[in-house]
Short mmCIF file of C-alpha atoms in Angstrom, two decimals:
data_model
loop_
_atom_site.label_atom_id
_atom_site.label_comp_id
_atom_site.label_asym_id
_atom_site.label_seq_id
_atom_site.Cartn_x
_atom_site.Cartn_y
_atom_site.Cartn_z
CA UNK A 19 12.20 -25.58 25.12
CA UNK A 20 10.84 -25.23 21.55
CA UNK A 21 12.33 -27.54 18.98
CA UNK A 22 14.70 -26.08 16.42
CA UNK A 23 13.40 -26.43 12.87
CA UNK A 24 16.87 -27.42 11.70
CA UNK A 25 16.86 -30.38 14.12
CA UNK A 26 13.56 -31.65 12.77
CA UNK A 27 14.91 -31.32 9.24
CA UNK A 28 18.03 -33.32 10.17
CA UNK A 29 15.91 -35.95 11.87
CA UNK A 30 13.85 -36.43 8.72
CA UNK A 31 17.00 -36.52 6.59
CA UNK A 32 18.45 -39.36 8.68
CA UNK A 33 15.15 -41.19 8.49
CA UNK A 34 15.03 -40.77 4.70
CA UNK A 35 18.63 -41.88 4.06
CA UNK A 36 18.80 -44.40 6.94
CA UNK A 37 22.39 -43.28 7.41
CA UNK A 38 24.08 -40.47 9.28
CA UNK A 39 26.79 -40.33 6.61
CA UNK A 40 24.44 -40.04 3.64
CA UNK A 41 22.12 -37.64 5.52
CA UNK A 42 25.04 -35.36 6.40
CA UNK A 43 26.24 -35.33 2.81
CA UNK A 44 22.75 -34.55 1.46
CA UNK A 45 22.30 -31.79 4.06
CA UNK A 46 25.73 -30.25 3.37
CA UNK A 47 26.95 -30.47 6.98
CA UNK A 48 29.57 -32.61 8.70
CA UNK A 49 28.60 -35.95 10.20
CA UNK A 50 29.67 -34.90 13.75
CA UNK A 51 27.47 -31.77 13.45
CA UNK A 52 24.54 -33.93 12.32
CA UNK A 53 25.09 -36.42 15.14
CA UNK A 54 25.18 -33.57 17.64
CA UNK A 55 21.96 -32.17 16.19
CA UNK A 56 20.14 -35.49 16.59
CA UNK A 57 21.53 -35.93 20.11
CA UNK A 58 20.17 -32.51 21.11
CA UNK A 59 16.76 -33.40 19.60
CA UNK A 60 16.70 -36.67 21.51
CA UNK A 61 17.49 -34.80 24.73
CA UNK A 62 14.65 -32.41 24.03
CA UNK A 63 12.21 -35.23 23.31
CA UNK A 64 13.43 -37.30 26.23
CA UNK A 65 13.72 -40.43 24.09
CA UNK A 66 16.09 -42.21 21.74
CA UNK A 67 14.89 -41.73 18.14
CA UNK A 68 17.19 -44.07 16.20
CA UNK A 69 18.64 -47.54 16.61
CA UNK A 70 22.31 -47.34 15.55
CA UNK A 71 23.05 -50.56 13.69
CA UNK A 72 26.57 -50.06 12.43
CA UNK A 73 26.40 -47.69 9.44
CA UNK A 74 22.66 -48.18 9.17
CA UNK A 75 20.05 -46.59 11.40
CA UNK A 76 16.37 -47.36 11.94
CA UNK A 77 13.66 -45.59 13.85
CA UNK A 78 12.77 -46.49 17.39
CA UNK A 79 9.07 -46.47 18.34
CA UNK A 80 9.57 -42.91 19.62
CA UNK A 81 11.17 -41.94 16.30
CA UNK A 82 8.29 -43.49 14.36
CA UNK A 83 5.87 -41.42 16.44
CA UNK A 84 7.75 -38.25 15.59
CA UNK A 85 7.96 -38.69 11.81
CA UNK A 86 4.41 -37.61 11.03
CA UNK A 87 4.31 -34.48 13.22
CA UNK A 88 7.86 -33.52 12.18
CA UNK A 89 6.98 -33.82 8.50
CA UNK A 90 3.87 -31.70 8.97
CA UNK A 91 5.76 -28.98 10.85
CA UNK A 92 8.49 -28.85 8.19
CA UNK A 93 5.94 -28.73 5.34
CA UNK A 94 4.05 -25.87 7.04
CA UNK A 95 7.29 -24.03 7.68
CA UNK A 96 8.31 -24.39 4.03
CA UNK A 97 4.88 -23.23 2.89
CA UNK A 98 5.21 -20.18 5.13
CA UNK A 99 8.70 -19.50 3.81
CA UNK A 100 7.49 -19.71 0.22
CA UNK A 101 4.59 -17.36 1.02
CA UNK A 102 6.96 -14.83 2.56
CA UNK A 103 9.28 -15.05 -0.43
CA UNK A 104 6.32 -14.56 -2.77
CA UNK A 105 5.37 -11.39 -0.91
CA UNK A 106 8.96 -10.17 -0.92
CA UNK A 107 9.15 -10.86 -4.66
CA UNK A 108 5.78 -9.11 -5.19
CA UNK A 109 4.25 -12.30 -6.59
CA UNK A 110 1.63 -12.08 -3.83
CA UNK A 111 0.67 -9.80 -0.99
CA UNK A 112 -1.57 -6.83 -0.35
CA UNK A 113 -1.32 -3.07 -0.54
CA UNK A 114 -3.64 -0.90 1.56
CA UNK A 115 -3.92 2.56 0.05
CA UNK A 116 -5.85 5.61 1.19
CA UNK A 117 -6.57 8.50 -1.17
CA UNK A 118 -8.79 11.55 -1.12
CA UNK A 119 -11.91 10.99 -3.26
CA UNK A 120 -10.97 13.85 -5.58
CA UNK A 121 -7.66 12.08 -6.34
CA UNK A 122 -9.04 8.59 -6.99
CA UNK A 123 -9.63 9.06 -10.71
CA UNK A 124 -6.41 11.00 -11.23
CA UNK A 125 -3.61 10.36 -10.44
CA UNK A 126 -4.32 7.24 -8.34
CA UNK A 127 -6.25 5.10 -10.87
CA UNK A 128 -3.51 5.22 -13.54
CA UNK A 129 -0.88 4.43 -10.90
CA UNK A 130 -2.81 1.41 -9.69
CA UNK A 131 -3.26 0.26 -13.26
CA UNK A 132 0.46 0.45 -13.93
CA UNK A 133 1.26 -1.25 -10.62
CA UNK A 134 -1.16 -4.11 -11.27
CA UNK A 135 0.26 -4.62 -14.75
CA UNK A 136 3.69 -5.05 -13.25
CA UNK A 137 2.64 -7.00 -10.12
CA UNK A 138 -0.61 -8.83 -10.92
CA UNK A 139 -0.35 -11.04 -7.85
CA UNK A 140 -0.66 -8.14 -5.38
CA UNK A 141 -4.12 -7.21 -4.14
CA UNK A 142 -4.69 -3.42 -3.91
CA UNK A 143 -7.31 -2.26 -1.36
CA UNK A 144 -8.38 1.39 -1.69
CA UNK A 145 -9.85 3.30 1.26
CA UNK A 146 -11.68 6.60 0.90
CA UNK A 147 -11.14 8.82 3.96
CA UNK A 148 -13.49 11.63 4.85
CA UNK A 149 -10.83 14.35 4.69
CA UNK A 150 -7.03 14.82 4.82
CA UNK A 151 -6.99 14.51 8.63
CA UNK A 152 -8.83 11.17 8.44
CA UNK A 153 -6.38 10.00 5.78
CA UNK A 154 -3.40 10.92 7.98
CA UNK A 155 -4.93 8.95 10.86
CA UNK A 156 -5.42 5.87 8.68
CA UNK A 157 -1.74 5.93 7.69
CA UNK A 158 -0.47 6.80 11.18
CA UNK A 159 -2.40 3.93 12.77
CA UNK A 160 -1.25 1.46 10.10
CA UNK A 161 -4.72 0.80 8.68
CA UNK A 162 -3.29 1.93 5.33
CA UNK A 163 0.38 1.86 4.42
CA UNK A 164 0.26 4.69 1.90
CA UNK A 165 -1.85 7.79 1.50
CA UNK A 166 -2.33 10.12 -1.46
CA UNK A 167 -3.20 13.63 -0.31
CA UNK A 168 -2.52 17.32 -0.73
CA UNK A 169 0.95 18.62 0.00
CA UNK A 170 -0.33 21.11 2.54
CA UNK A 171 -1.81 18.32 4.68
CA UNK A 172 1.30 16.21 5.37
CA UNK A 173 1.91 15.56 9.08
CA UNK A 174 5.43 16.34 10.27
CA UNK A 175 6.20 12.76 11.26
CA UNK A 176 5.32 11.34 7.81
CA UNK A 177 7.60 10.75 4.84
CA UNK A 178 6.20 12.27 1.64
CA UNK A 179 7.05 12.23 -2.04
CA UNK A 180 5.64 14.52 -4.78
CA UNK A 181 3.34 12.72 -7.20
CA UNK A 182 1.87 15.37 -9.51
CA UNK A 183 1.04 19.05 -9.78
CA UNK A 184 -2.54 19.61 -10.85
CA UNK A 185 -3.70 22.93 -12.31
CA UNK A 186 -7.19 24.04 -11.28
CA UNK A 187 -9.68 25.32 -13.86
CA UNK A 188 -12.99 27.11 -13.71
CA UNK A 189 -15.82 24.81 -14.81
CA UNK A 190 -19.03 26.64 -15.64
CA UNK A 191 -22.58 25.31 -16.20
CA UNK A 192 -23.48 24.36 -19.78
CA UNK A 193 -24.36 27.35 -21.90
CA UNK A 194 -22.36 29.83 -19.81
CA UNK A 195 -20.22 32.24 -21.81
CA UNK A 196 -17.06 33.15 -19.87
CA UNK A 197 -16.22 36.85 -19.90
CA UNK A 198 -12.61 35.99 -20.70
CA UNK A 199 -10.45 32.90 -21.02
CA UNK A 200 -8.47 32.75 -18.89
CA UNK A 201 -10.97 34.17 -16.42
CA UNK A 202 -9.97 36.62 -13.75
CA UNK A 203 -11.25 35.99 -10.25
CA UNK A 204 -13.36 39.14 -10.58
CA UNK A 205 -15.10 37.65 -13.63
CA UNK A 206 -15.50 34.25 -11.96
CA UNK A 207 -17.02 35.91 -8.89
CA UNK A 208 -19.93 37.16 -10.99
CA UNK A 209 -21.07 33.56 -11.31
CA UNK A 210 -22.47 31.62 -8.33
CA UNK A 211 -19.93 29.11 -7.06
CA UNK A 212 -20.40 25.59 -5.71
CA UNK A 213 -17.68 24.20 -3.50
CA UNK A 214 -16.85 21.75 -0.77
CA UNK A 215 -16.95 22.70 2.88
CA UNK A 216 -14.23 24.64 4.68
CA UNK A 217 -11.10 22.66 5.49
CA UNK A 218 -10.93 20.82 2.16
CA UNK A 219 -8.04 21.63 -0.13
CA UNK A 220 -10.06 23.02 -3.01
CA UNK A 221 -12.09 25.21 -0.68
CA UNK A 222 -8.88 26.45 1.00
CA UNK A 223 -7.40 27.36 -2.40
CA UNK A 224 -10.64 29.08 -3.41
CA UNK A 225 -10.88 31.13 -0.21
CA UNK A 226 -7.19 32.09 -0.26
CA UNK A 227 -7.27 33.12 -3.93
CA UNK A 228 -10.28 35.37 -3.44
CA UNK A 229 -8.85 36.77 -0.19
CA UNK A 230 -5.59 37.65 -1.97
CA UNK A 231 -7.63 39.40 -4.66
CA UNK A 232 -9.57 41.35 -2.06
CA UNK A 233 -12.78 39.51 -2.86
CA UNK A 234 -15.24 37.24 -1.09
CA UNK A 235 -16.36 34.16 -2.99
CA UNK A 236 -19.93 34.29 -4.28
CA UNK A 237 -20.90 30.90 -2.82
CA UNK A 238 -24.18 29.37 -3.89
CA UNK A 239 -23.87 25.76 -2.70
CA UNK A 240 -21.56 24.22 -0.11
CA UNK A 241 -21.51 20.42 -0.20
CA UNK A 242 -19.92 17.90 2.14
CA UNK A 243 -20.07 15.41 -0.72
CA UNK A 244 -17.24 15.95 -3.20
CA UNK A 245 -18.97 13.70 -5.71
CA UNK A 246 -21.93 16.09 -5.78
CA UNK A 247 -19.90 18.98 -7.24
CA UNK A 248 -19.84 17.78 -10.91
CA UNK A 249 -23.60 17.13 -11.16
CA UNK A 250 -24.27 20.43 -9.41
CA UNK A 251 -22.24 22.24 -12.09
CA UNK A 252 -23.94 20.34 -14.91
CA UNK A 253 -27.37 21.11 -13.44
CA UNK A 254 -26.64 24.84 -13.51
CA UNK A 255 -26.24 25.39 -9.76
CA UNK A 256 -22.97 27.26 -10.23
CA UNK A 257 -19.32 27.14 -11.26
CA UNK A 258 -16.56 25.18 -9.53
CA UNK A 259 -12.78 24.93 -9.37
CA UNK A 260 -11.63 21.48 -10.48
CA UNK A 261 -8.34 19.86 -11.55
CA UNK A 262 -7.81 19.37 -15.27
CA UNK A 263 -8.87 15.68 -15.50
CA UNK A 264 -12.23 16.36 -13.83
CA UNK A 265 -12.67 19.62 -15.72
CA UNK A 266 -12.13 17.87 -19.06
CA UNK A 267 -14.58 15.13 -18.10
CA UNK A 268 -17.27 17.73 -17.35
CA UNK A 269 -16.43 19.63 -20.54
CA UNK A 270 -17.17 16.44 -22.48
CA UNK A 271 -20.62 16.43 -20.85
CA UNK A 272 -21.42 19.99 -21.89
CA UNK A 273 -19.87 22.13 -19.18
CA UNK A 274 -17.69 25.12 -20.09
CA UNK A 275 -14.05 24.99 -19.06
CA UNK A 276 -11.83 28.04 -18.68
CA UNK A 277 -8.37 28.76 -17.34
CA UNK A 278 -7.76 31.11 -14.42
CA UNK A 279 -5.72 34.26 -14.03
CA UNK A 280 -3.79 33.99 -11.81
CA UNK A 281 -3.26 30.27 -12.33
CA UNK A 282 -3.99 28.02 -9.36
CA UNK A 283 -2.31 24.72 -8.63
CA UNK A 284 -2.68 21.67 -6.41
CA UNK A 285 0.36 19.73 -5.22
CA UNK A 286 -0.36 16.00 -4.71
CA UNK A 287 1.95 13.86 -2.59
CA UNK A 288 2.14 10.29 -1.35
CA UNK A 289 2.86 9.70 2.34
CA UNK A 290 3.82 6.79 4.59
CA UNK A 291 4.99 6.38 8.16
CA UNK A 292 8.63 6.81 9.12
CA UNK A 293 9.22 3.06 9.11
CA UNK A 294 10.25 0.34 6.67
CA UNK A 295 7.32 -0.20 4.25
CA UNK A 296 6.27 -3.55 2.90
CA UNK A 297 7.74 -4.62 -0.49
CA UNK A 298 4.43 -3.80 -2.21
CA UNK A 299 4.21 -0.34 -0.59
CA UNK A 300 7.83 0.39 -1.41
CA UNK A 301 7.32 -0.59 -5.06
CA UNK A 302 4.18 1.58 -5.36
CA UNK A 303 5.89 4.49 -3.62
CA UNK A 304 8.85 4.34 -6.01
CA UNK A 305 6.53 4.03 -9.01
CA UNK A 306 4.67 7.17 -7.96
#
């Protein structure tokens, strides 16, 4: 039978105070309860641990042998308890977060910055999934506690919370003069377009928007690498649909940014499993 931590603590208290009466008072329990606790420990150990000398007690050889191991167990238990309390209080711990690459700069980076400012003891580990389906698997399997993804890609068994609505803009190669601003899809379709592969959110929005307009997108480059889209636009390969933060960043590098008519939007959500999240995940979820 495993020893009860409380019994080891009472054993060490009696050893420290060399008195059942003083040990009971210091431990805030009755003397009969303390005596019963020590008796149960002696039964478990199969040996008498204390010599009872009137009101004073001393260790037997068996008791002396137990002091060191008991002290070590209690110290390790207390260290573990403090570590758990630190995690609960967000003074320590770890948050595993998955986000689509196109969402890492915005809105995830500012959220992590705000979270770290508030909870500097928590380590944040970011994972970059290949696509929304891969992100959902990471969260479902527990590899990551939270995922930041597109609203249209939330599995039914996940809990989600809206984070931000991003408007998409046309970003044209440097030197391009847009026919109008905002640009109609007909005007945009006169320019070669670079986009991600089918199944990604931006590509789905692009295809649906052109389909609704009775058009077929004038695709020039299809890239599996999302990070390749901005340099492709800057190099003159074609135009792209990008959320405002990325569009503004490319505009600062010489690209031409224009609104769209009709306006297109991207809904970003945060998801987690239908279970109790860790304190760090709960705090980040609520912050978002």
